[in-house]
Tab-separated table of C-alpha atoms in Angstrom:
chain	number	residue	atom	x	y	z
A	9	MET	CA	186.829	-70.441	308.100
A	10	SER	CA	187.645	-73.402	305.877
A	11	HIS	CA	188.814	-73.497	302.250
A	12	GLU	CA	185.301	-74.635	301.274
A	13	GLN	CA	183.630	-71.667	302.975
A	14	TYR	CA	185.867	-69.140	301.271
A	15	MET	CA	185.401	-70.929	297.937
A	16	ASN	CA	181.641	-70.735	298.320
A	17	GLN	CA	182.077	-66.981	298.714
A	18	CYS	CA	183.958	-67.004	295.395
A	19	PHE	CA	181.056	-68.843	293.751
A	20	ASP	CA	178.549	-66.325	295.118
A	21	LEU	CA	180.616	-63.423	293.831
A	22	ALA	CA	181.016	-65.052	290.411
A	23	LYS	CA	177.247	-65.526	290.052
A	24	LYS	CA	176.730	-61.760	290.199
A	25	ALA	CA	177.846	-61.620	286.556
A	26	GLN	CA	175.722	-64.482	285.200
A	27	GLY	CA	174.717	-63.734	281.634
A	28	GLU	CA	177.251	-60.893	281.324
A	29	VAL	CA	180.679	-62.463	280.797
A	30	SER	CA	180.393	-64.651	277.658
A	31	PRO	CA	182.603	-66.052	276.220
A	32	ASN	CA	184.576	-65.822	279.475
A	33	PRO	CA	184.021	-67.857	282.651
A	34	LEU	CA	182.293	-66.798	285.845
A	35	VAL	CA	185.011	-66.084	288.407
A	36	GLY	CA	184.975	-64.722	291.934
A	37	CYS	CA	187.919	-63.972	294.192
A	38	VAL	CA	188.397	-63.604	297.957
A	39	ILE	CA	191.671	-62.509	299.588
A	40	VAL	CA	192.266	-63.444	303.225
A	41	LYS	CA	194.948	-62.302	305.673
A	42	ASP	CA	195.208	-63.256	309.329
A	43	ASP	CA	191.843	-65.054	309.072
A	44	LYS	CA	190.157	-61.871	307.857
A	45	VAL	CA	188.751	-61.106	304.402
A	46	ILE	CA	190.588	-58.028	303.180
A	47	ALA	CA	189.350	-57.967	299.573
A	48	THR	CA	186.773	-59.448	297.232
A	49	GLY	CA	186.195	-59.129	293.507
A	50	TYR	CA	184.638	-60.767	290.500
A	51	HIS	CA	184.829	-60.663	286.715
A	52	LYS	CA	182.050	-58.319	285.601
A	53	GLY	CA	182.234	-58.627	281.831
A	54	SER	CA	184.347	-59.390	278.776
A	55	GLY	CA	187.271	-56.979	278.543
A	56	LEU	CA	186.974	-55.886	282.188
A	57	ASP	CA	189.308	-56.767	285.048
A	58	HIS	CA	189.545	-60.434	285.920
A	59	ALA	CA	188.331	-61.385	289.388
A	60	GLU	CA	191.823	-61.572	290.893
A	61	LEU	CA	192.797	-58.110	289.686
A	62	ASP	CA	189.428	-56.702	290.754
A	63	ALA	CA	189.977	-58.064	294.257
A	64	ILE	CA	193.580	-56.843	294.403
A	65	LYS	CA	192.416	-53.318	293.530
A	66	ASN	CA	189.812	-53.538	296.298
A	67	ALA	CA	192.293	-54.593	299.000
A	68	THR	CA	192.126	-52.621	302.242
A	69	GLU	CA	195.723	-53.382	303.260
A	70	THR	CA	198.982	-54.808	301.936
A	71	LEU	CA	198.682	-58.263	300.355
A	72	GLN	CA	202.097	-59.502	301.495
A	73	GLY	CA	201.623	-62.981	302.958
A	74	ALA	CA	197.886	-63.154	302.138
A	75	THR	CA	195.921	-66.125	300.765
A	76	LEU	CA	193.982	-65.672	297.537
A	77	TYR	CA	190.938	-67.811	296.730
A	78	SER	CA	189.650	-68.063	293.143
A	79	ASN	CA	187.279	-70.595	291.633
A	80	LEU	CA	189.368	-70.727	288.428
A	81	GLU	CA	193.095	-70.947	287.825
A	82	PRO	CA	194.622	-67.459	287.392
A	83	CYS	CA	195.512	-66.687	283.791
A	84	CYS	CA	199.112	-66.221	282.705
A	85	HIS	CA	198.972	-65.384	278.983
A	86	THR	CA	199.450	-61.864	277.677
A	87	ASP	CA	197.386	-61.860	274.475
A	88	LYS	CA	194.170	-60.553	276.047
A	89	LYS	CA	192.755	-57.091	276.710
A	90	THR	CA	193.280	-57.638	280.438
A	91	PRO	CA	196.694	-58.148	282.099
A	92	PRO	CA	197.664	-61.643	283.294
A	93	CYS	CA	196.654	-62.422	286.870
A	94	ALA	CA	199.318	-64.933	287.925
A	95	GLN	CA	202.133	-62.417	287.419
A	96	ARG	CA	200.241	-59.770	289.405
A	97	ILE	CA	199.623	-62.213	292.259
A	98	ILE	CA	203.353	-62.908	292.406
A	99	SER	CA	204.279	-59.203	292.405
A	100	GLU	CA	201.862	-58.472	295.258
A	101	GLY	CA	203.630	-60.932	297.558
A	102	ILE	CA	200.646	-63.248	298.042
A	103	SER	CA	201.926	-66.459	299.638
A	104	LYS	CA	199.115	-68.960	298.973
A	105	VAL	CA	196.530	-69.492	296.228
A	106	VAL	CA	193.513	-71.805	296.561
A	107	ILE	CA	191.651	-72.836	293.393
A	108	SER	CA	188.530	-74.840	292.559
A	109	ASN	CA	189.201	-75.648	288.872
A	110	LEU	CA	192.123	-75.552	286.502
A	111	ASP	CA	191.462	-73.487	283.387
A	112	PRO	CA	190.758	-75.779	280.360
A	113	ASN	CA	191.967	-73.097	277.962
A	114	PRO	CA	195.163	-74.506	276.366
A	115	LYS	CA	196.781	-71.099	276.835
A	116	VAL	CA	196.506	-71.586	280.608
A	117	SER	CA	195.702	-75.228	281.528
A	118	GLY	CA	198.119	-75.601	284.440
A	119	SER	CA	200.589	-72.955	283.296
A	120	GLY	CA	199.189	-70.400	285.712
A	121	VAL	CA	199.593	-72.816	288.624
A	122	GLN	CA	203.108	-73.718	287.536
A	123	LEU	CA	204.076	-70.042	287.345
A	124	LEU	CA	202.859	-69.546	290.920
A	125	LYS	CA	204.694	-72.636	292.165
A	126	ASP	CA	207.891	-71.510	290.447
A	127	ALA	CA	207.585	-68.289	292.461
A	128	LYS	CA	207.419	-70.372	295.675
A	129	ILE	CA	203.730	-69.708	296.194
A	130	GLU	CA	201.791	-72.561	297.805
A	131	VAL	CA	198.937	-73.706	295.549
A	132	VAL	CA	195.914	-75.800	296.558
A	133	ILE	CA	193.563	-77.044	293.815
A	134	ASP	CA	190.290	-78.971	293.424
A	135	ILE	CA	188.417	-77.324	296.304
A	136	LEU	CA	184.702	-77.976	295.596
A	137	LYS	CA	185.784	-79.043	292.128
A	138	ASN	CA	182.418	-80.438	290.962
A	139	LYS	CA	180.532	-77.378	292.146
A	140	GLY	CA	182.993	-75.222	290.228
A	141	LEU	CA	182.495	-77.284	287.076
A	142	LYS	CA	178.714	-76.858	287.343
A	143	LEU	CA	179.048	-73.099	287.842
A	144	ASN	CA	181.053	-72.787	284.626
A	145	GLU	CA	179.389	-75.559	282.622
A	146	ILE	CA	178.965	-73.229	279.652
A	147	PHE	CA	182.619	-72.176	279.630
A	148	PHE	CA	184.004	-75.694	280.058
A	149	THR	CA	181.758	-77.073	277.301
A	150	HIS	CA	182.594	-74.484	274.653
A	151	ILE	CA	186.324	-74.533	275.407
A	152	VAL	CA	186.708	-78.320	275.509
A	153	GLN	CA	184.072	-79.461	272.988
A	154	LYS	CA	184.217	-76.465	270.624
A	155	ARG	CA	180.430	-76.141	270.430
A	156	PRO	CA	177.714	-74.265	272.306
A	157	PHE	CA	176.444	-75.529	275.642
A	158	ILE	CA	172.878	-76.637	274.805
A	159	HIS	CA	169.974	-76.278	277.244
A	160	ILE	CA	166.594	-77.616	276.080
A	161	LYS	CA	163.473	-76.176	277.672
A	162	TYR	CA	159.810	-76.959	277.148
A	163	ALA	CA	156.495	-76.872	278.996
A	164	GLN	CA	154.040	-79.748	279.066
A	165	THR	CA	150.887	-80.985	280.726
A	166	LEU	CA	150.666	-83.948	283.096
A	167	ASP	CA	149.956	-86.185	280.103
A	168	GLY	CA	153.016	-84.954	278.243
A	169	LYS	CA	151.394	-82.584	275.733
A	170	LEU	CA	153.137	-79.443	274.499
A	171	ALA	CA	150.121	-78.136	272.602
A	172	THR	CA	146.600	-79.030	271.526
A	173	THR	CA	145.856	-80.735	268.206
A	174	SER	CA	145.328	-77.259	266.704
A	175	GLY	CA	148.784	-76.172	267.866
A	176	HIS	CA	147.537	-73.899	270.669
A	177	SER	CA	150.017	-73.752	273.551
A	178	LYS	CA	149.539	-70.412	275.350
A	179	TRP	CA	149.767	-70.723	278.194
A	180	ILE	CA	150.456	-74.193	279.579
A	181	THR	CA	152.343	-72.995	282.639
A	182	SER	CA	151.906	-70.191	285.168
A	183	GLU	CA	153.128	-66.615	284.914
A	184	SER	CA	155.730	-67.410	287.601
A	185	SER	CA	157.156	-70.212	285.452
A	186	ARG	CA	157.297	-67.898	282.448
A	187	THR	CA	159.227	-65.349	284.517
A	188	HIS	CA	161.645	-68.124	285.452
A	189	VAL	CA	162.116	-68.870	281.749
A	190	HIS	CA	162.986	-65.224	281.090
A	191	GLU	CA	165.574	-65.400	283.868
A	192	ASN	CA	167.080	-68.449	282.161
A	193	ARG	CA	167.054	-66.746	278.756
A	194	SER	CA	169.298	-64.045	280.182
A	195	LEU	CA	172.027	-66.607	280.930
A	196	TYR	CA	172.581	-67.729	277.329
A	197	ASP	CA	174.072	-66.216	274.181
A	198	ALA	CA	171.134	-67.180	271.983
A	199	ILE	CA	167.605	-68.604	271.982
A	200	LEU	CA	166.633	-71.094	269.266
A	201	ILE	CA	163.266	-72.122	267.813
A	202	GLY	CA	162.077	-73.912	264.680
A	203	GLY	CA	160.153	-72.476	261.742
A	204	SER	CA	156.842	-73.993	262.874
A	205	THR	CA	157.026	-72.159	266.194
A	206	LEU	CA	157.848	-68.940	264.345
A	207	VAL	CA	154.745	-69.271	262.151
A	208	LYS	CA	152.350	-70.485	264.855
A	209	ASP	CA	153.378	-68.241	267.751
A	210	ASP	CA	155.193	-65.255	266.189
A	211	PRO	CA	157.304	-64.995	269.388
A	212	LYS	CA	159.522	-62.095	270.412
A	213	LEU	CA	162.088	-64.231	272.281
A	214	THR	CA	163.188	-61.192	274.245
A	215	ILE	CA	164.001	-61.062	277.959
A	216	ARG	CA	161.326	-59.232	279.906
A	217	LEU	CA	162.152	-58.781	283.579
A	218	ASN	CA	161.371	-56.081	286.146
A	219	GLY	CA	159.633	-53.925	283.549
A	220	GLN	CA	162.698	-53.931	281.290
A	221	GLU	CA	163.190	-55.624	277.922
A	222	SER	CA	166.475	-56.829	276.450
A	223	CYS	CA	167.473	-59.296	273.767
A	224	LYS	CA	170.119	-61.936	273.114
A	225	LYS	CA	170.696	-63.466	269.682
A	226	ARG	CA	167.654	-65.271	268.242
A	227	VAL	CA	168.066	-68.290	265.974
A	228	VAL	CA	165.370	-69.782	263.723
A	229	LEU	CA	165.837	-73.149	262.001
A	230	LEU	CA	163.950	-73.115	258.706
A	231	ASN	CA	163.296	-76.178	256.567
A	232	ARG	CA	161.134	-74.287	254.096
A	233	LYS	CA	161.167	-70.902	252.403
A	234	LEU	CA	159.180	-68.231	254.205
A	235	GLU	CA	156.785	-66.411	251.881
A	236	ASP	CA	155.936	-63.897	254.590
A	237	LYS	CA	158.608	-62.340	256.771
A	238	ASN	CA	156.301	-60.028	258.658
A	239	TYR	CA	157.168	-61.647	261.983
A	240	LYS	CA	158.399	-59.891	265.109
A	241	LEU	CA	161.841	-61.494	264.869
A	242	PHE	CA	162.364	-59.778	261.495
A	243	THR	CA	160.644	-56.462	262.165
A	244	ASP	CA	161.162	-55.400	265.794
A	245	GLN	CA	163.923	-53.196	267.207
A	246	TYR	CA	166.126	-56.257	267.740
A	247	LYS	CA	165.835	-57.623	264.197
A	248	ASP	CA	169.616	-57.393	263.704
A	249	LYS	CA	169.983	-60.081	266.380
A	250	THR	CA	167.907	-62.607	264.445
A	251	ILE	CA	169.790	-65.417	262.684
A	252	THR	CA	168.117	-67.793	260.244
A	253	ILE	CA	169.593	-71.183	259.426
A	254	ASP	CA	168.181	-73.040	256.406
A	255	HIS	CA	168.286	-76.808	256.685
A	256	ASP	CA	166.508	-80.022	255.843
A	257	GLN	CA	165.368	-82.616	258.348
A	258	LYS	CA	168.215	-84.983	257.400
A	259	LEU	CA	171.006	-82.542	258.223
A	260	ASP	CA	173.196	-83.461	261.163
A	261	MET	CA	172.421	-80.916	263.890
A	262	SER	CA	176.069	-80.877	264.916
A	263	GLN	CA	176.808	-79.087	261.615
A	264	ILE	CA	174.385	-76.345	262.609
A	265	MET	CA	176.076	-76.089	266.000
A	266	ASP	CA	179.441	-75.691	264.252
A	267	THR	CA	177.998	-72.821	262.214
A	268	LEU	CA	176.559	-71.071	265.257
A	269	TYR	CA	179.783	-71.559	267.224
A	270	ASN	CA	182.297	-70.574	264.552
A	271	GLU	CA	180.422	-68.014	262.439
A	272	TYR	CA	178.198	-66.346	265.051
A	273	ALA	CA	180.332	-66.805	268.209
A	274	ILE	CA	177.444	-68.449	270.060
A	275	LYS	CA	178.861	-70.312	273.058
A	276	SER	CA	175.568	-71.188	274.752
A	277	LEU	CA	172.129	-71.963	273.377
A	278	TYR	CA	168.676	-72.078	274.954
A	279	ILE	CA	166.335	-74.288	272.891
A	280	GLU	CA	162.662	-73.307	273.170
A	281	GLY	CA	161.048	-75.518	270.560
A	282	GLY	CA	158.710	-76.563	269.200
A	283	SER	CA	158.332	-80.282	269.499
A	284	LYS	CA	159.975	-81.169	266.166
A	285	THR	CA	162.999	-78.983	266.811
A	286	ILE	CA	163.411	-80.303	270.341
A	287	GLY	CA	163.044	-83.802	268.945
A	288	LEU	CA	165.946	-83.263	266.523
A	289	PHE	CA	168.295	-82.411	269.388
A	290	LEU	CA	167.045	-85.268	271.560
A	291	GLU	CA	167.218	-87.858	268.792
A	292	GLN	CA	170.828	-86.937	268.036
A	293	ASN	CA	171.676	-86.768	271.750
A	294	LEU	CA	172.959	-83.261	271.140
A	295	PHE	CA	172.220	-81.410	274.348
A	296	ASP	CA	173.727	-80.926	277.782
A	297	LYS	CA	170.855	-79.882	280.011
A	298	ILE	CA	167.070	-80.120	279.928
A	299	SER	CA	164.352	-78.285	281.840
A	300	VAL	CA	160.747	-79.477	281.675
A	301	TYR	CA	158.006	-77.295	283.166
A	302	ILE	CA	155.080	-79.544	284.077
A	303	ALA	CA	151.659	-77.963	284.594
A	304	PRO	CA	148.784	-79.624	286.497
A	305	LYS	CA	146.649	-79.953	283.370
A	306	ILE	CA	145.556	-82.788	281.078
A	307	LEU	CA	144.842	-82.176	277.378
A	308	GLY	CA	144.331	-85.596	275.841
A	309	LEU	CA	145.284	-85.564	272.165
A	310	GLY	CA	147.994	-83.098	271.197
A	311	SER	CA	151.649	-82.748	270.256
A	312	SER	CA	154.422	-84.218	272.366
A	313	VAL	CA	158.190	-84.581	272.255
A	314	LEU	CA	159.439	-87.534	270.180
A	315	SER	CA	155.846	-88.552	269.360
A	316	ASP	CA	157.128	-90.430	266.266
A	317	LYS	CA	159.851	-92.342	268.081
A	318	VAL	CA	159.175	-96.032	268.693
A	319	SER	CA	160.891	-97.692	271.648
A	320	LYS	CA	160.451	-101.449	271.947
A	321	MET	CA	162.115	-101.648	275.333
A	322	ILE	CA	162.113	-99.323	278.337
A	323	SER	CA	165.901	-99.421	278.132
A	324	ASP	CA	165.686	-97.782	274.678
A	325	GLY	CA	164.445	-94.529	276.177
A	326	LEU	CA	166.602	-91.492	276.871
A	327	GLU	CA	167.975	-91.366	280.395
A	328	PHE	CA	169.207	-88.424	282.437
A	329	GLN	CA	171.404	-87.729	285.442
A	330	ASP	CA	171.905	-85.055	288.129
A	331	ILE	CA	168.140	-84.661	288.395
A	332	ASN	CA	166.602	-81.796	290.363
A	333	TRP	CA	162.951	-80.974	291.063
A	334	ASP	CA	161.583	-77.529	291.921
A	335	VAL	CA	158.103	-76.141	292.450
A	336	ILE	CA	157.206	-72.779	290.889
A	337	ALA	CA	153.676	-71.635	291.767
A	338	GLN	CA	151.492	-74.626	290.802
A	339	ASP	CA	154.040	-76.024	288.317
A	340	VAL	CA	156.805	-78.591	288.814
A	341	VAL	CA	160.148	-78.090	287.055
A	342	LEU	CA	162.482	-80.977	286.325
A	343	THR	CA	166.068	-80.062	285.479
A	344	ALA	CA	168.520	-82.755	284.477
A	345	TYR	CA	171.633	-83.437	282.413
A	346	ARG	CA	172.306	-85.768	279.510
A	347	LYS	CA	173.503	-89.155	280.668
A	348	ASP	CA	176.893	-89.927	279.183
């Protein structure tokens, strides 16, 4: 098998822990000897064994002379709950290490590779590099940019409406699309809405899958004082996970992101609306990814994203890249990334 095939196995292993490892990266590991996989492992959660150590513990034979594949550079620093991986790789007698991405953490950032090379271990890097970056887009964003990775999601009709003129929006899309949204919620540290959505919809913002309910942090942006706090976010069993941020419409959203990142340790954010809140992030170009669920319905008059924005030229509009289309039941889902 090729380097790429083994690296794809690492990616598949890493994905088993999606939504469970924050603030750490998703990492999978495959160890090969004499063209045979003798061990696999992955990082299962913060504070647990890193992928390389997990795989080493699962080895079925001696690792002397083996090749280790990992989608992220092995760590080498000793100030974590888990032991450093590079030193353990060296002590096991592994002769070759193949990596997709270098670790952007300044405490590693090439030091792990250098440690391996100093021990006369052959190191190969950048295997399926772009695929590795996409897998760990949350980790790379919060480490490098010091803010949460921001994913905007909304549902609309064919004519671009998020709700009727009365504010009614349940349900625009199918039950299958809503299940898909719950799956996405599980991947992020927090879900964010605005005060208008809180008042109109009284949402739970929990994750409901396979008959089970769980909850990540829930953030509400408020630009007015709430007279009534008898909403689910403040009264249910997960009320301690609700965060309110008071602001005015003129406040730079990046300041709010700094607060969420530094004071609440939120490394990834799923934005669910409504239209005004989504508009604030779009207008300030403060997002990384967007998902639009498009239902085969037409409403006519109603609310839409950036309904107050005036563009004189087509070139004034927001543009996106890395566009992907999927079909879920009768709905179409567009997923794209902010164009730099």
